[in-house]
mmCIF file of C-alpha atoms and ligand atoms in Angstrom:
data_model
loop_
_atom_site.group_PDB
_atom_site.id
_atom_site.type_symbol
_atom_site.label_atom_id
_atom_site.label_comp_id
_atom_site.label_asym_id
_atom_site.label_seq_id
_atom_site.Cartn_x
_atom_site.Cartn_y
_atom_site.Cartn_z
ATOM 1 C CA MET V 4 6.430 7.831 -7.183
ATOM 2 C CA LYS V 5 6.388 4.339 -7.037
ATOM 3 C CA ALA V 6 9.559 2.047 -5.741
ATOM 4 C CA ALA V 7 11.969 2.286 -8.424
ATOM 5 C CA VAL V 8 12.389 -1.345 -9.859
ATOM 6 C CA ALA V 9 15.800 -3.096 -10.200
ATOM 7 C CA VAL V 10 18.585 -0.542 -11.321
ATOM 8 C CA ALA V 11 22.288 -1.296 -12.106
ATOM 9 C CA THR V 12 23.767 -0.693 -8.643
ATOM 10 C CA ASP V 13 26.091 -3.034 -6.732
ATOM 11 C CA ILE V 14 23.214 -3.140 -4.601
ATOM 12 C CA PRO V 15 20.063 -2.146 -5.933
ATOM 13 C CA PHE V 16 16.818 -0.969 -4.077
ATOM 14 C CA LEU V 17 14.965 -3.856 -5.646
ATOM 15 C CA ASP V 18 16.043 -7.102 -7.580
ATOM 16 C CA LEU V 19 12.881 -8.377 -9.346
ATOM 17 C CA VAL V 20 15.055 -10.493 -11.190
ATOM 18 C CA ALA V 21 16.509 -12.250 -8.537
ATOM 19 C CA GLN V 22 12.906 -13.023 -7.158
ATOM 20 C CA HIS V 23 11.850 -14.664 -10.237
ATOM 21 C CA ALA V 24 14.788 -16.274 -11.384
ATOM 22 C CA PRO V 25 14.112 -19.594 -9.240
ATOM 23 C CA LEU V 26 10.169 -19.318 -10.419
ATOM 24 C CA LYS V 27 11.023 -18.892 -14.296
ATOM 25 C CA GLU V 28 10.582 -22.252 -15.663
ATOM 26 C CA GLU V 29 7.243 -22.619 -13.803
ATOM 27 C CA ILE V 30 5.992 -19.073 -14.720
ATOM 28 C CA VAL V 31 6.760 -19.754 -18.521
ATOM 29 C CA ARG V 32 5.055 -23.026 -18.515
ATOM 30 C CA LEU V 33 2.254 -21.221 -16.993
ATOM 31 C CA ILE V 34 2.298 -18.652 -19.927
ATOM 32 C CA SER V 35 2.135 -21.153 -22.609
ATOM 33 C CA GLU V 36 -0.619 -23.076 -20.935
ATOM 34 C CA THR V 37 -2.554 -19.961 -21.124
ATOM 35 C CA LEU V 38 -1.780 -19.691 -24.491
ATOM 36 C CA ASP V 39 -2.666 -22.993 -25.603
ATOM 37 C CA SER V 40 -6.193 -22.472 -23.611
ATOM 38 C CA ALA V 41 -6.792 -19.140 -24.650
ATOM 39 C CA ALA V 42 -8.375 -18.455 -21.602
ATOM 40 C CA PHE V 43 -7.263 -14.966 -20.923
ATOM 41 C CA VAL V 44 -9.692 -13.318 -18.637
ATOM 42 C CA GLY V 45 -11.335 -14.421 -15.638
ATOM 43 C CA GLY V 46 -11.710 -18.146 -15.299
ATOM 44 C CA ALA V 47 -10.331 -20.634 -13.267
ATOM 45 C CA GLN V 48 -6.816 -19.153 -12.323
ATOM 46 C CA VAL V 49 -8.821 -15.860 -10.835
ATOM 47 C CA ALA V 50 -11.164 -17.885 -9.092
ATOM 48 C CA SER V 51 -8.459 -20.238 -7.699
ATOM 49 C CA PHE V 52 -6.059 -17.214 -6.658
ATOM 50 C CA GLU V 53 -9.316 -15.199 -5.282
ATOM 51 C CA LYS V 54 -10.055 -18.118 -2.822
ATOM 52 C CA GLU V 55 -5.935 -18.836 -2.189
ATOM 53 C CA PHE V 56 -5.477 -15.060 -1.835
ATOM 54 C CA ALA V 57 -8.267 -14.623 0.680
ATOM 55 C CA GLY V 58 -7.141 -17.937 2.668
ATOM 56 C CA PHE V 59 -3.797 -15.897 2.836
ATOM 57 C CA VAL V 60 -5.285 -12.849 4.027
ATOM 58 C CA GLY V 61 -7.588 -14.344 6.523
ATOM 59 C CA ALA V 62 -10.811 -12.858 4.968
ATOM 60 C CA ALA V 63 -14.125 -14.273 3.699
ATOM 61 C CA HIS V 64 -13.615 -12.875 0.329
ATOM 62 C CA ALA V 65 -11.254 -11.395 -2.393
ATOM 63 C CA VAL V 66 -12.260 -10.132 -5.641
ATOM 64 C CA GLY V 67 -9.139 -9.999 -8.381
ATOM 65 C CA VAL V 68 -9.053 -6.807 -9.929
ATOM 66 C CA SER V 69 -6.985 -5.057 -12.874
ATOM 67 C CA ASN V 70 -4.681 -3.113 -10.376
ATOM 68 C CA GLY V 71 -4.490 -1.697 -6.714
ATOM 69 C CA THR V 72 -6.251 1.829 -7.948
ATOM 70 C CA ASP V 73 -9.359 -0.015 -9.395
ATOM 71 C CA ALA V 74 -9.452 -1.944 -5.972
ATOM 72 C CA LEU V 75 -9.713 1.256 -4.053
ATOM 73 C CA ARG V 76 -12.183 2.808 -6.834
ATOM 74 C CA LEU V 77 -14.355 -0.278 -6.974
ATOM 75 C CA ALA V 78 -14.064 -0.651 -3.064
ATOM 76 C CA LEU V 79 -15.282 2.779 -2.615
ATOM 77 C CA HIS V 80 -18.096 2.729 -5.607
ATOM 78 C CA GLY V 81 -19.376 -0.535 -3.994
ATOM 79 C CA MET V 82 -19.453 0.897 -0.499
ATOM 80 C CA GLY V 83 -21.898 3.373 -1.916
ATOM 81 C CA ILE V 84 -19.254 6.473 -1.628
ATOM 82 C CA GLY V 85 -19.538 9.048 -4.641
ATOM 83 C CA HIS V 86 -20.849 12.320 -5.719
ATOM 84 C CA GLY V 87 -21.310 14.774 -2.275
ATOM 85 C CA ASP V 88 -19.587 11.962 -0.244
ATOM 86 C CA ARG V 89 -16.252 13.129 2.032
ATOM 87 C CA VAL V 90 -13.670 10.708 2.610
ATOM 88 C CA VAL V 91 -10.904 11.177 5.291
ATOM 89 C CA THR V 92 -7.355 9.910 4.631
ATOM 90 C CA VAL V 93 -3.494 11.029 5.196
ATOM 91 C CA PRO V 94 -1.622 13.140 2.973
ATOM 92 C CA ASN V 95 1.647 10.589 3.274
ATOM 93 C CA THR V 96 0.409 8.057 1.055
ATOM 94 C CA PHE V 97 0.722 7.501 -2.969
ATOM 95 C CA ILE V 98 -1.843 9.233 -4.887
ATOM 96 C CA ALA V 99 -3.932 6.526 -5.875
ATOM 97 C CA THR V 100 -5.646 6.758 -2.646
ATOM 98 C CA THR V 101 -6.727 10.150 -3.253
ATOM 99 C CA GLU V 102 -7.051 9.273 -6.924
ATOM 100 C CA ALA V 103 -9.618 6.680 -5.995
ATOM 101 C CA ILE V 104 -11.749 9.039 -3.682
ATOM 102 C CA SER V 105 -11.587 11.961 -6.589
ATOM 103 C CA GLN V 106 -12.544 9.408 -9.172
ATOM 104 C CA VAL V 107 -15.770 7.866 -7.603
ATOM 105 C CA GLY V 108 -16.938 11.600 -7.291
ATOM 106 C CA ALA V 109 -16.008 12.264 -3.744
ATOM 107 C CA LYS V 110 -13.806 14.717 -2.063
ATOM 108 C CA PHE V 111 -11.075 13.959 0.503
ATOM 109 C CA ASP V 112 -9.950 15.365 3.723
ATOM 110 C CA PHE V 113 -6.792 14.756 5.350
ATOM 111 C CA VAL V 114 -5.502 14.300 8.822
ATOM 112 C CA ASP V 115 -1.707 14.385 9.548
ATOM 113 C CA VAL V 116 0.343 11.358 10.403
ATOM 114 C CA ASP V 117 1.889 10.198 13.573
ATOM 115 C CA ALA V 118 5.418 11.418 13.687
ATOM 116 C CA ASP V 119 6.929 8.122 15.029
ATOM 117 C CA THR V 120 4.987 5.808 12.604
ATOM 118 C CA CYS V 121 4.268 8.467 9.697
ATOM 119 C CA LEU V 122 0.629 6.522 9.586
ATOM 120 C CA MET V 123 -2.808 7.937 10.433
ATOM 121 C CA ASP V 124 -2.540 9.249 13.882
ATOM 122 C CA PRO V 125 -5.986 7.924 15.599
ATOM 123 C CA ASN V 126 -6.002 11.191 17.928
ATOM 124 C CA ARG V 127 -5.905 13.577 15.135
ATOM 125 C CA LEU V 128 -8.641 11.617 13.470
ATOM 126 C CA GLU V 129 -10.495 11.700 16.756
ATOM 127 C CA SER V 130 -10.434 15.853 16.715
ATOM 128 C CA PHE V 131 -11.076 16.075 13.332
ATOM 129 C CA LEU V 132 -14.205 14.156 13.492
ATOM 130 C CA ARG V 133 -15.290 15.702 16.771
ATOM 131 C CA ASP V 134 -14.597 18.951 15.137
ATOM 132 C CA ARG V 135 -16.688 17.974 11.985
ATOM 133 C CA PHE V 136 -19.782 16.192 13.468
ATOM 134 C CA ASP V 137 -19.884 18.759 16.733
ATOM 135 C CA LYS V 138 -19.496 21.705 14.774
ATOM 136 C CA GLY V 139 -19.345 21.726 11.090
ATOM 137 C CA PRO V 140 -22.495 21.500 8.336
ATOM 138 C CA ALA V 141 -23.788 18.110 7.336
ATOM 139 C CA SER V 142 -22.267 18.377 4.267
ATOM 140 C CA GLN V 143 -18.753 18.672 5.643
ATOM 141 C CA ARG V 144 -19.003 15.241 7.608
ATOM 142 C CA PRO V 145 -17.123 12.216 6.007
ATOM 143 C CA ARG V 146 -19.024 8.948 4.985
ATOM 144 C CA ALA V 147 -15.425 6.804 5.369
ATOM 145 C CA ILE V 148 -11.815 6.587 6.613
ATOM 146 C CA VAL V 149 -9.303 5.392 4.381
ATOM 147 C CA PRO V 150 -6.340 4.725 6.740
ATOM 148 C CA VAL V 151 -3.335 3.733 4.537
ATOM 149 C CA HIS V 152 -1.184 0.626 5.795
ATOM 150 C CA LEU V 153 2.227 2.311 4.551
ATOM 151 C CA TYR V 154 5.590 0.290 4.236
ATOM 152 C CA GLY V 155 3.969 -2.620 5.392
ATOM 153 C CA HIS V 156 3.318 -1.408 9.155
ATOM 154 C CA CYS V 157 -0.636 -1.458 9.913
ATOM 155 C CA VAL V 158 -2.121 1.418 11.402
ATOM 156 C CA ASP V 159 -3.240 1.571 14.936
ATOM 157 C CA MET V 160 -6.622 0.201 13.976
ATOM 158 C CA ASP V 161 -8.711 -0.785 17.317
ATOM 159 C CA PRO V 162 -9.530 3.090 17.754
ATOM 160 C CA ILE V 163 -9.993 3.716 14.128
ATOM 161 C CA VAL V 164 -12.455 1.025 13.953
ATOM 162 C CA GLY V 165 -14.075 2.437 17.077
ATOM 163 C CA LEU V 166 -14.267 6.007 15.777
ATOM 164 C CA ALA V 167 -15.982 4.529 12.445
ATOM 165 C CA ALA V 168 -18.571 2.529 14.854
ATOM 166 C CA LYS V 169 -19.108 5.757 16.782
ATOM 167 C CA TYR V 170 -19.606 8.237 13.776
ATOM 168 C CA GLU V 171 -21.202 5.437 11.374
ATOM 169 C CA LEU V 172 -18.295 5.497 9.116
ATOM 170 C CA LEU V 173 -17.081 3.090 6.630
ATOM 171 C CA VAL V 174 -13.544 1.944 6.900
ATOM 172 C CA LEU V 175 -11.752 0.995 3.677
ATOM 173 C CA GLU V 176 -7.816 -0.287 4.189
ATOM 174 C CA ASP V 177 -5.267 0.944 1.659
ATOM 175 C CA ALA V 178 -3.220 -2.258 2.094
ATOM 176 C CA ALA V 179 -1.728 -1.916 -1.120
ATOM 177 C CA GLN V 180 1.619 -2.427 0.714
ATOM 178 C CA ALA V 181 0.671 -4.781 3.197
ATOM 179 C CA HIS V 182 0.578 -8.397 2.035
ATOM 180 C CA GLY V 183 1.029 -10.212 4.963
ATOM 181 C CA ALA V 184 1.125 -7.930 7.763
ATOM 182 C CA ARG V 185 -0.520 -8.353 10.844
ATOM 183 C CA TYR V 186 -1.876 -6.398 13.454
ATOM 184 C CA LYS V 187 -3.078 -7.649 17.021
ATOM 185 C CA GLY V 188 -2.892 -11.107 15.793
ATOM 186 C CA ARG V 189 -5.304 -10.183 12.595
ATOM 187 C CA GLY V 190 -4.378 -9.887 8.941
ATOM 188 C CA ALA V 191 -4.098 -6.622 7.323
ATOM 189 C CA GLY V 192 -6.817 -6.655 4.567
ATOM 190 C CA THR V 193 -9.666 -7.927 7.703
ATOM 191 C CA LEU V 194 -9.496 -5.184 9.862
ATOM 192 C CA GLY V 195 -12.097 -2.586 8.070
ATOM 193 C CA HIS V 196 -15.141 -2.992 5.871
ATOM 194 C CA ALA V 197 -12.996 -3.684 2.684
ATOM 195 C CA ALA V 198 -9.147 -3.456 1.683
ATOM 196 C CA ALA V 199 -7.596 -2.766 -1.407
ATOM 197 C CA PHE V 200 -4.304 -4.658 -2.216
ATOM 198 C CA SER V 201 -2.103 -3.961 -5.238
ATOM 199 C CA PHE V 202 -0.167 -6.267 -7.038
ATOM 200 C CA TYR V 203 2.205 -3.925 -8.881
ATOM 201 C CA ALA V 204 5.250 -5.775 -9.566
ATOM 202 C CA ALA V 205 7.411 -4.033 -6.960
ATOM 203 C CA LYS V 206 5.008 -4.989 -4.068
ATOM 204 C CA ASN V 207 5.594 -8.004 -1.460
ATOM 205 C CA LEU V 208 3.419 -9.915 -3.916
ATOM 206 C CA GLY V 209 3.795 -8.706 -7.402
ATOM 207 C CA ALA V 210 2.481 -9.615 -10.827
ATOM 208 C CA CYS V 211 4.244 -9.440 -13.658
ATOM 209 C CA GLY V 212 2.381 -6.320 -14.909
ATOM 210 C CA GLU V 213 -0.788 -5.010 -13.182
ATOM 211 C CA ALA V 214 -3.350 -6.794 -10.803
ATOM 212 C CA GLY V 215 -5.149 -5.882 -7.595
ATOM 213 C CA ALA V 216 -7.585 -7.674 -5.142
ATOM 214 C CA VAL V 217 -10.429 -5.947 -2.673
ATOM 215 C CA THR V 218 -11.042 -8.344 0.276
ATOM 216 C CA THR V 219 -14.026 -7.971 2.617
ATOM 217 C CA ALA V 220 -16.254 -10.649 4.983
ATOM 218 C CA ASN V 221 -19.357 -8.792 3.316
ATOM 219 C CA ALA V 222 -20.577 -11.339 0.545
ATOM 220 C CA ALA V 223 -22.958 -8.585 -0.833
ATOM 221 C CA LEU V 224 -20.227 -6.216 -1.277
ATOM 222 C CA ALA V 225 -18.019 -8.554 -2.720
ATOM 223 C CA GLU V 226 -20.756 -9.666 -5.285
ATOM 224 C CA LYS V 227 -21.261 -5.972 -6.009
ATOM 225 C CA ILE V 228 -17.740 -5.443 -7.142
ATOM 226 C CA ARG V 229 -17.484 -8.594 -9.067
ATOM 227 C CA ILE V 230 -20.225 -7.079 -11.306
ATOM 228 C CA LEU V 231 -18.548 -3.819 -11.194
ATOM 229 C CA ARG V 232 -15.156 -5.037 -12.223
ATOM 230 C CA GLU V 233 -16.866 -6.620 -15.365
ATOM 231 C CA HIS V 234 -18.814 -3.190 -16.965
ATOM 232 C CA GLY V 235 -21.540 -3.733 -14.337
ATOM 233 C CA GLN V 236 -22.950 -6.871 -16.127
ATOM 234 C CA ASN V 237 -24.378 -9.847 -14.399
ATOM 235 C CA VAL V 238 -25.177 -11.716 -17.342
ATOM 236 C CA LYS V 239 -23.446 -11.007 -20.824
ATOM 237 C CA TYR V 240 -24.532 -7.813 -21.931
ATOM 238 C CA TYR V 241 -27.097 -7.192 -19.154
ATOM 239 C CA HIS V 242 -25.843 -4.436 -16.929
ATOM 240 C CA PRO V 243 -27.852 -3.767 -13.504
ATOM 241 C CA LEU V 244 -24.889 -1.037 -12.696
ATOM 242 C CA GLU V 245 -22.505 1.186 -14.805
ATOM 243 C CA GLY V 246 -19.330 -0.676 -14.155
ATOM 244 C CA TYR V 247 -15.415 -0.542 -15.197
ATOM 245 C CA ASN V 248 -13.370 -2.605 -16.984
ATOM 246 C CA ALA V 249 -11.115 -3.803 -14.162
ATOM 247 C CA ARG V 250 -10.837 -7.737 -14.997
ATOM 248 C CA LEU V 251 -7.933 -9.732 -13.505
ATOM 249 C CA ASP V 252 -6.343 -11.609 -16.259
ATOM 250 C CA ALA V 253 -5.953 -15.131 -15.692
ATOM 251 C CA MET V 254 -2.212 -15.241 -16.898
ATOM 252 C CA GLN V 255 -1.257 -12.613 -13.838
ATOM 253 C CA ALA V 256 -3.889 -14.227 -11.797
ATOM 254 C CA GLY V 257 -1.842 -17.372 -12.275
ATOM 255 C CA ILE V 258 1.488 -16.213 -11.722
ATOM 256 C CA LEU V 259 0.451 -14.625 -8.689
ATOM 257 C CA ARG V 260 -0.859 -18.157 -7.718
ATOM 258 C CA ILE V 261 3.008 -19.525 -8.216
ATOM 259 C CA LYS V 262 4.246 -16.577 -6.050
ATOM 260 C CA LEU V 263 1.864 -16.637 -3.464
ATOM 261 C CA ARG V 264 3.417 -19.833 -2.067
ATOM 262 C CA GLY V 265 6.816 -18.225 -1.575
ATOM 263 C CA LEU V 266 5.212 -14.873 0.672
ATOM 264 C CA GLU V 267 5.244 -16.227 4.098
ATOM 265 C CA GLN V 268 9.227 -16.930 3.496
ATOM 266 C CA TRP V 269 9.865 -13.658 1.618
ATOM 267 C CA ASN V 270 8.132 -11.431 4.200
ATOM 268 C CA ALA V 271 9.964 -13.745 7.057
ATOM 269 C CA SER V 272 13.230 -13.015 5.227
ATOM 270 C CA ARG V 273 12.279 -9.209 4.903
ATOM 271 C CA ARG V 274 11.598 -9.050 8.837
ATOM 272 C CA GLU V 275 14.994 -10.676 9.298
ATOM 273 C CA ILE V 276 16.454 -8.178 7.299
ATOM 274 C CA ALA V 277 14.438 -5.235 9.208
ATOM 275 C CA ALA V 278 15.736 -6.693 12.861
ATOM 276 C CA PHE V 279 19.193 -6.367 11.390
ATOM 277 C CA TYR V 280 18.869 -3.210 9.821
ATOM 278 C CA ASP V 281 16.971 -1.859 13.390
ATOM 279 C CA SER V 282 20.140 -3.489 15.498
ATOM 280 C CA ALA V 283 22.529 -1.679 13.622
ATOM 281 C CA PHE V 284 20.939 1.583 13.463
ATOM 282 C CA ALA V 285 20.498 1.546 17.282
ATOM 283 C CA SER V 286 24.036 2.650 17.900
ATOM 284 C CA ILE V 287 23.779 5.332 15.009
ATOM 285 C CA ASP V 288 22.536 8.474 16.576
ATOM 286 C CA SER V 289 21.824 10.645 13.463
ATOM 287 C CA VAL V 290 19.570 7.311 12.323
ATOM 288 C CA ARG V 291 15.954 6.991 13.253
ATOM 289 C CA PRO V 292 14.192 4.048 11.572
ATOM 290 C CA VAL V 293 10.317 4.596 11.045
ATOM 291 C CA LYS V 294 8.796 3.141 14.427
ATOM 292 C CA VAL V 295 6.613 -0.285 14.108
ATOM 293 C CA ARG V 296 4.274 0.034 16.871
ATOM 294 C CA ALA V 297 3.683 -3.092 19.326
ATOM 295 C CA GLY V 298 1.268 -5.314 18.158
ATOM 296 C CA ASN V 299 2.038 -5.323 14.722
ATOM 297 C CA VAL V 300 4.263 -7.701 12.539
ATOM 298 C CA SER V 301 5.223 -5.555 9.624
ATOM 299 C CA CYS V 302 5.602 -7.367 6.015
ATOM 300 C CA TYR V 303 7.995 -4.520 5.510
ATOM 301 C CA HIS V 304 7.339 -3.562 1.960
ATOM 302 C CA LEU V 305 9.802 -0.900 2.826
ATOM 303 C CA TYR V 306 12.369 -0.049 5.137
ATOM 304 C CA VAL V 307 12.301 3.524 5.778
ATOM 305 C CA ILE V 308 14.605 5.658 8.259
ATOM 306 C CA HIS V 309 14.257 9.273 9.001
ATOM 307 C CA VAL V 310 17.979 10.876 8.871
ATOM 308 C CA PRO V 311 19.171 14.283 8.677
ATOM 309 C CA ARG V 312 20.676 15.751 5.493
ATOM 310 C CA ARG V 313 18.730 13.017 3.314
ATOM 311 C CA ASP V 314 19.417 14.264 0.045
ATOM 312 C CA ALA V 315 23.236 14.412 0.817
ATOM 313 C CA LEU V 316 22.986 10.846 2.055
ATOM 314 C CA GLN V 317 21.163 9.447 -1.078
ATOM 315 C CA VAL V 318 24.168 10.974 -3.039
ATOM 316 C CA HIS V 319 26.917 9.379 -0.638
ATOM 317 C CA LEU V 320 24.752 5.824 -1.046
ATOM 318 C CA LYS V 321 24.564 6.143 -4.676
ATOM 319 C CA ALA V 322 28.312 6.817 -5.083
ATOM 320 C CA LYS V 323 28.898 3.612 -3.386
ATOM 321 C CA GLY V 324 26.385 1.887 -5.656
ATOM 322 C CA ILE V 325 23.132 1.859 -3.566
ATOM 323 C CA GLY V 326 20.015 2.014 -4.397
ATOM 324 C CA THR V 327 17.534 3.796 -2.267
ATOM 325 C CA GLY V 328 14.098 5.398 -2.743
ATOM 326 C CA LEU V 329 11.597 8.300 -1.268
ATOM 327 C CA HIS V 330 8.049 7.563 -0.234
ATOM 328 C CA TYR V 331 7.487 9.831 -0.851
ATOM 329 C CA PRO V 332 8.900 13.121 -1.331
ATOM 330 C CA LEU V 333 6.074 15.750 -1.482
ATOM 331 C CA PRO V 334 2.868 15.149 0.644
ATOM 332 C CA LEU V 335 -0.024 15.271 -1.078
ATOM 333 C CA HIS V 336 -1.807 18.375 0.208
ATOM 334 C CA LEU V 337 1.204 20.174 -1.806
ATOM 335 C CA GLN V 338 1.063 18.362 -5.234
ATOM 336 C CA GLU V 339 0.617 20.548 -8.048
ATOM 337 C CA CYS V 340 -2.727 18.768 -9.102
ATOM 338 C CA TYR V 341 -4.494 19.999 -5.837
ATOM 339 C CA ALA V 342 -3.062 23.376 -5.993
ATOM 340 C CA SER V 343 -6.964 24.684 -6.250
ATOM 341 C CA LEU V 344 -7.584 22.948 -2.893
ATOM 342 C CA GLN V 345 -5.598 25.632 -1.284
ATOM 343 C CA TYR V 346 -3.560 23.808 1.326
ATOM 344 C CA SER V 347 -0.282 25.517 2.263
ATOM 345 C CA ALA V 348 2.775 24.344 3.780
ATOM 346 C CA GLY V 349 2.231 23.800 7.110
ATOM 347 C CA ASP V 350 -0.993 22.179 7.394
ATOM 348 C CA PHE V 351 0.348 18.969 7.780
ATOM 349 C CA PRO V 352 3.532 18.877 9.665
ATOM 350 C CA ASN V 353 4.571 15.880 10.310
ATOM 351 C CA ALA V 354 3.881 14.553 6.960
ATOM 352 C CA GLU V 355 5.803 17.642 5.733
ATOM 353 C CA SER V 356 8.575 17.196 7.766
ATOM 354 C CA SER V 357 8.847 13.261 7.397
ATOM 355 C CA ALA V 358 9.010 13.843 3.235
ATOM 356 C CA SER V 359 11.862 15.868 3.911
ATOM 357 C CA THR V 360 13.754 13.204 5.949
ATOM 358 C CA LEU V 361 12.633 9.935 5.116
ATOM 359 C CA LEU V 362 14.629 7.618 2.943
ATOM 360 C CA SER V 363 13.866 3.982 2.079
ATOM 361 C CA LEU V 364 16.710 1.720 2.045
ATOM 362 C CA PRO V 365 17.420 -1.367 0.051
ATOM 363 C CA MET V 366 14.828 -4.056 1.475
ATOM 364 C CA PHE V 367 13.683 -7.296 -0.435
ATOM 365 C CA PRO V 368 13.905 -10.880 0.387
ATOM 366 C CA GLU V 369 17.316 -11.974 -1.929
ATOM 367 C CA LEU V 370 19.327 -9.167 -0.270
ATOM 368 C CA GLY V 371 20.833 -11.081 2.575
ATOM 369 C CA ILE V 372 22.535 -9.638 5.705
ATOM 370 C CA GLU V 373 25.841 -9.334 4.477
ATOM 371 C CA ARG V 374 24.630 -6.719 1.639
ATOM 372 C CA ALA V 375 22.502 -5.151 4.626
ATOM 373 C CA ARG V 376 25.848 -4.754 6.537
ATOM 374 C CA ARG V 377 27.374 -2.722 3.660
ATOM 375 C CA VAL V 378 24.425 -0.438 3.501
ATOM 376 C CA VAL V 379 24.339 0.606 7.492
ATOM 377 C CA ASP V 380 28.423 0.646 7.169
ATOM 378 C CA ALA V 381 28.132 2.897 3.897
ATOM 379 C CA ILE V 382 25.734 5.285 6.070
ATOM 380 C CA ALA V 383 27.856 4.761 9.022
ATOM 381 C CA SER V 384 30.502 6.370 7.064
ATOM 382 C CA PHE V 385 28.644 9.284 5.810
ATOM 383 C CA ARG V 386 30.097 12.723 7.245
ATOM 384 C CA GLU V 387 29.364 15.696 5.022
HETATM 385 C C1 PLP D 28 -0.277 3.050 -0.609
HETATM 386 C C2 PLP D 28 -0.989 2.485 -2.214
HETATM 387 N N1 PLP D 28 -2.366 2.529 -2.500
HETATM 388 C C3 PLP D 28 -2.355 2.575 -3.623
HETATM 389 C C4 PLP D 28 -1.798 1.742 -4.818
HETATM 390 C C5 PLP D 28 -2.189 1.668 -6.129
HETATM 391 O O1 PLP D 28 -1.645 0.106 -6.416
HETATM 392 P P1 PLP D 28 -1.591 0.331 -8.356
HETATM 393 O O2 PLP D 28 -0.008 0.585 -8.687
HETATM 394 O O3 PLP D 28 -1.717 -1.533 -8.350
HETATM 395 O O4 PLP D 28 -2.693 1.287 -8.523
HETATM 396 C C6 PLP D 28 -0.394 1.802 -4.390
HETATM 397 C C7 PLP D 28 0.727 1.272 -5.458
HETATM 398 O O5 PLP D 28 1.644 1.924 -5.563
HETATM 399 C C8 PLP D 28 0.300 2.052 -3.010
HETATM 400 O O6 PLP D 28 1.374 2.218 -3.117
#
């Protein structure tokens, strides 16, 4: 389930109209100029956005693509992951993570998340890898790891990168929710071999439509992804590879350039709201915010709490006009589309228990402390 876009409540879960209001004139001018130039795909806007976004992330290269799922797909394909390969990730993520793995022809395995952070647990990853490399047949060994920086909190990457080096695995960060998140001083999107970002409208940096990007330090990989996004052609109608139609359109790139200028400030506002929520919930026993480990500067794409009687609390908040979300209500291993993989309830207990206790609260830069206080008061008044 994706983050719900603005709903008609007193305190919406997310308010994109408020975000775009001060930018509207500039965005309308950009659309008008794009119509006049008729340069709709690729071109200068895309090249400039790629340069600016790479600078923001701290990566050597950014390649703009059509959406975050394609960013994952093209990055995996570009890294040479395909038929016969296995990739390890987590069950607590949006389905795009596993769709991309399956759709390049590979198979995925899951390791459970940490109960406090709800992110990939490096200890579980270590035992999974030890098992697969020490005991299992070679065909069961993964070639890549996809840690997901969910909610805008970075996964504990140092041990994961260490394990990847030990077992000679590739690391693709799913940074779809992590624009501007930092881990030990380094940006999400610079912590593995490549990273995939989504600019879905509800993201911290969102297009007015669909867009995504791959970041990497590897020039050859960036070049391969540029070719893959354009039907595998390097010269018009000459195709060294079979690729995809996964181009970033110029209008979205132009809009993203306008919005990128505000991103640092928007993330700072999100952090202020998160700090307020954190201190307020410290005195409400039943509320346990998802933990952000030391060394992280989150970009708080979402602010997520664990609560008992989550569904009843969600109904209570809705009755008070407060929008909330669930990220995610059913872990991937229990999804109907993966029934043939024969996972069962109990396979990944932390992901499963999180799915029934997690609640995402209103979190967007324009929310403000006063409305956040009303959210806290409404939660404090919940008695079932
Ligand atoms: C964790 C995660 N991965 C991947 C994606 C896919 O991005 P997109 O919707 O742009 O294809 C999303 C977006 O919803 C996401 O949240």
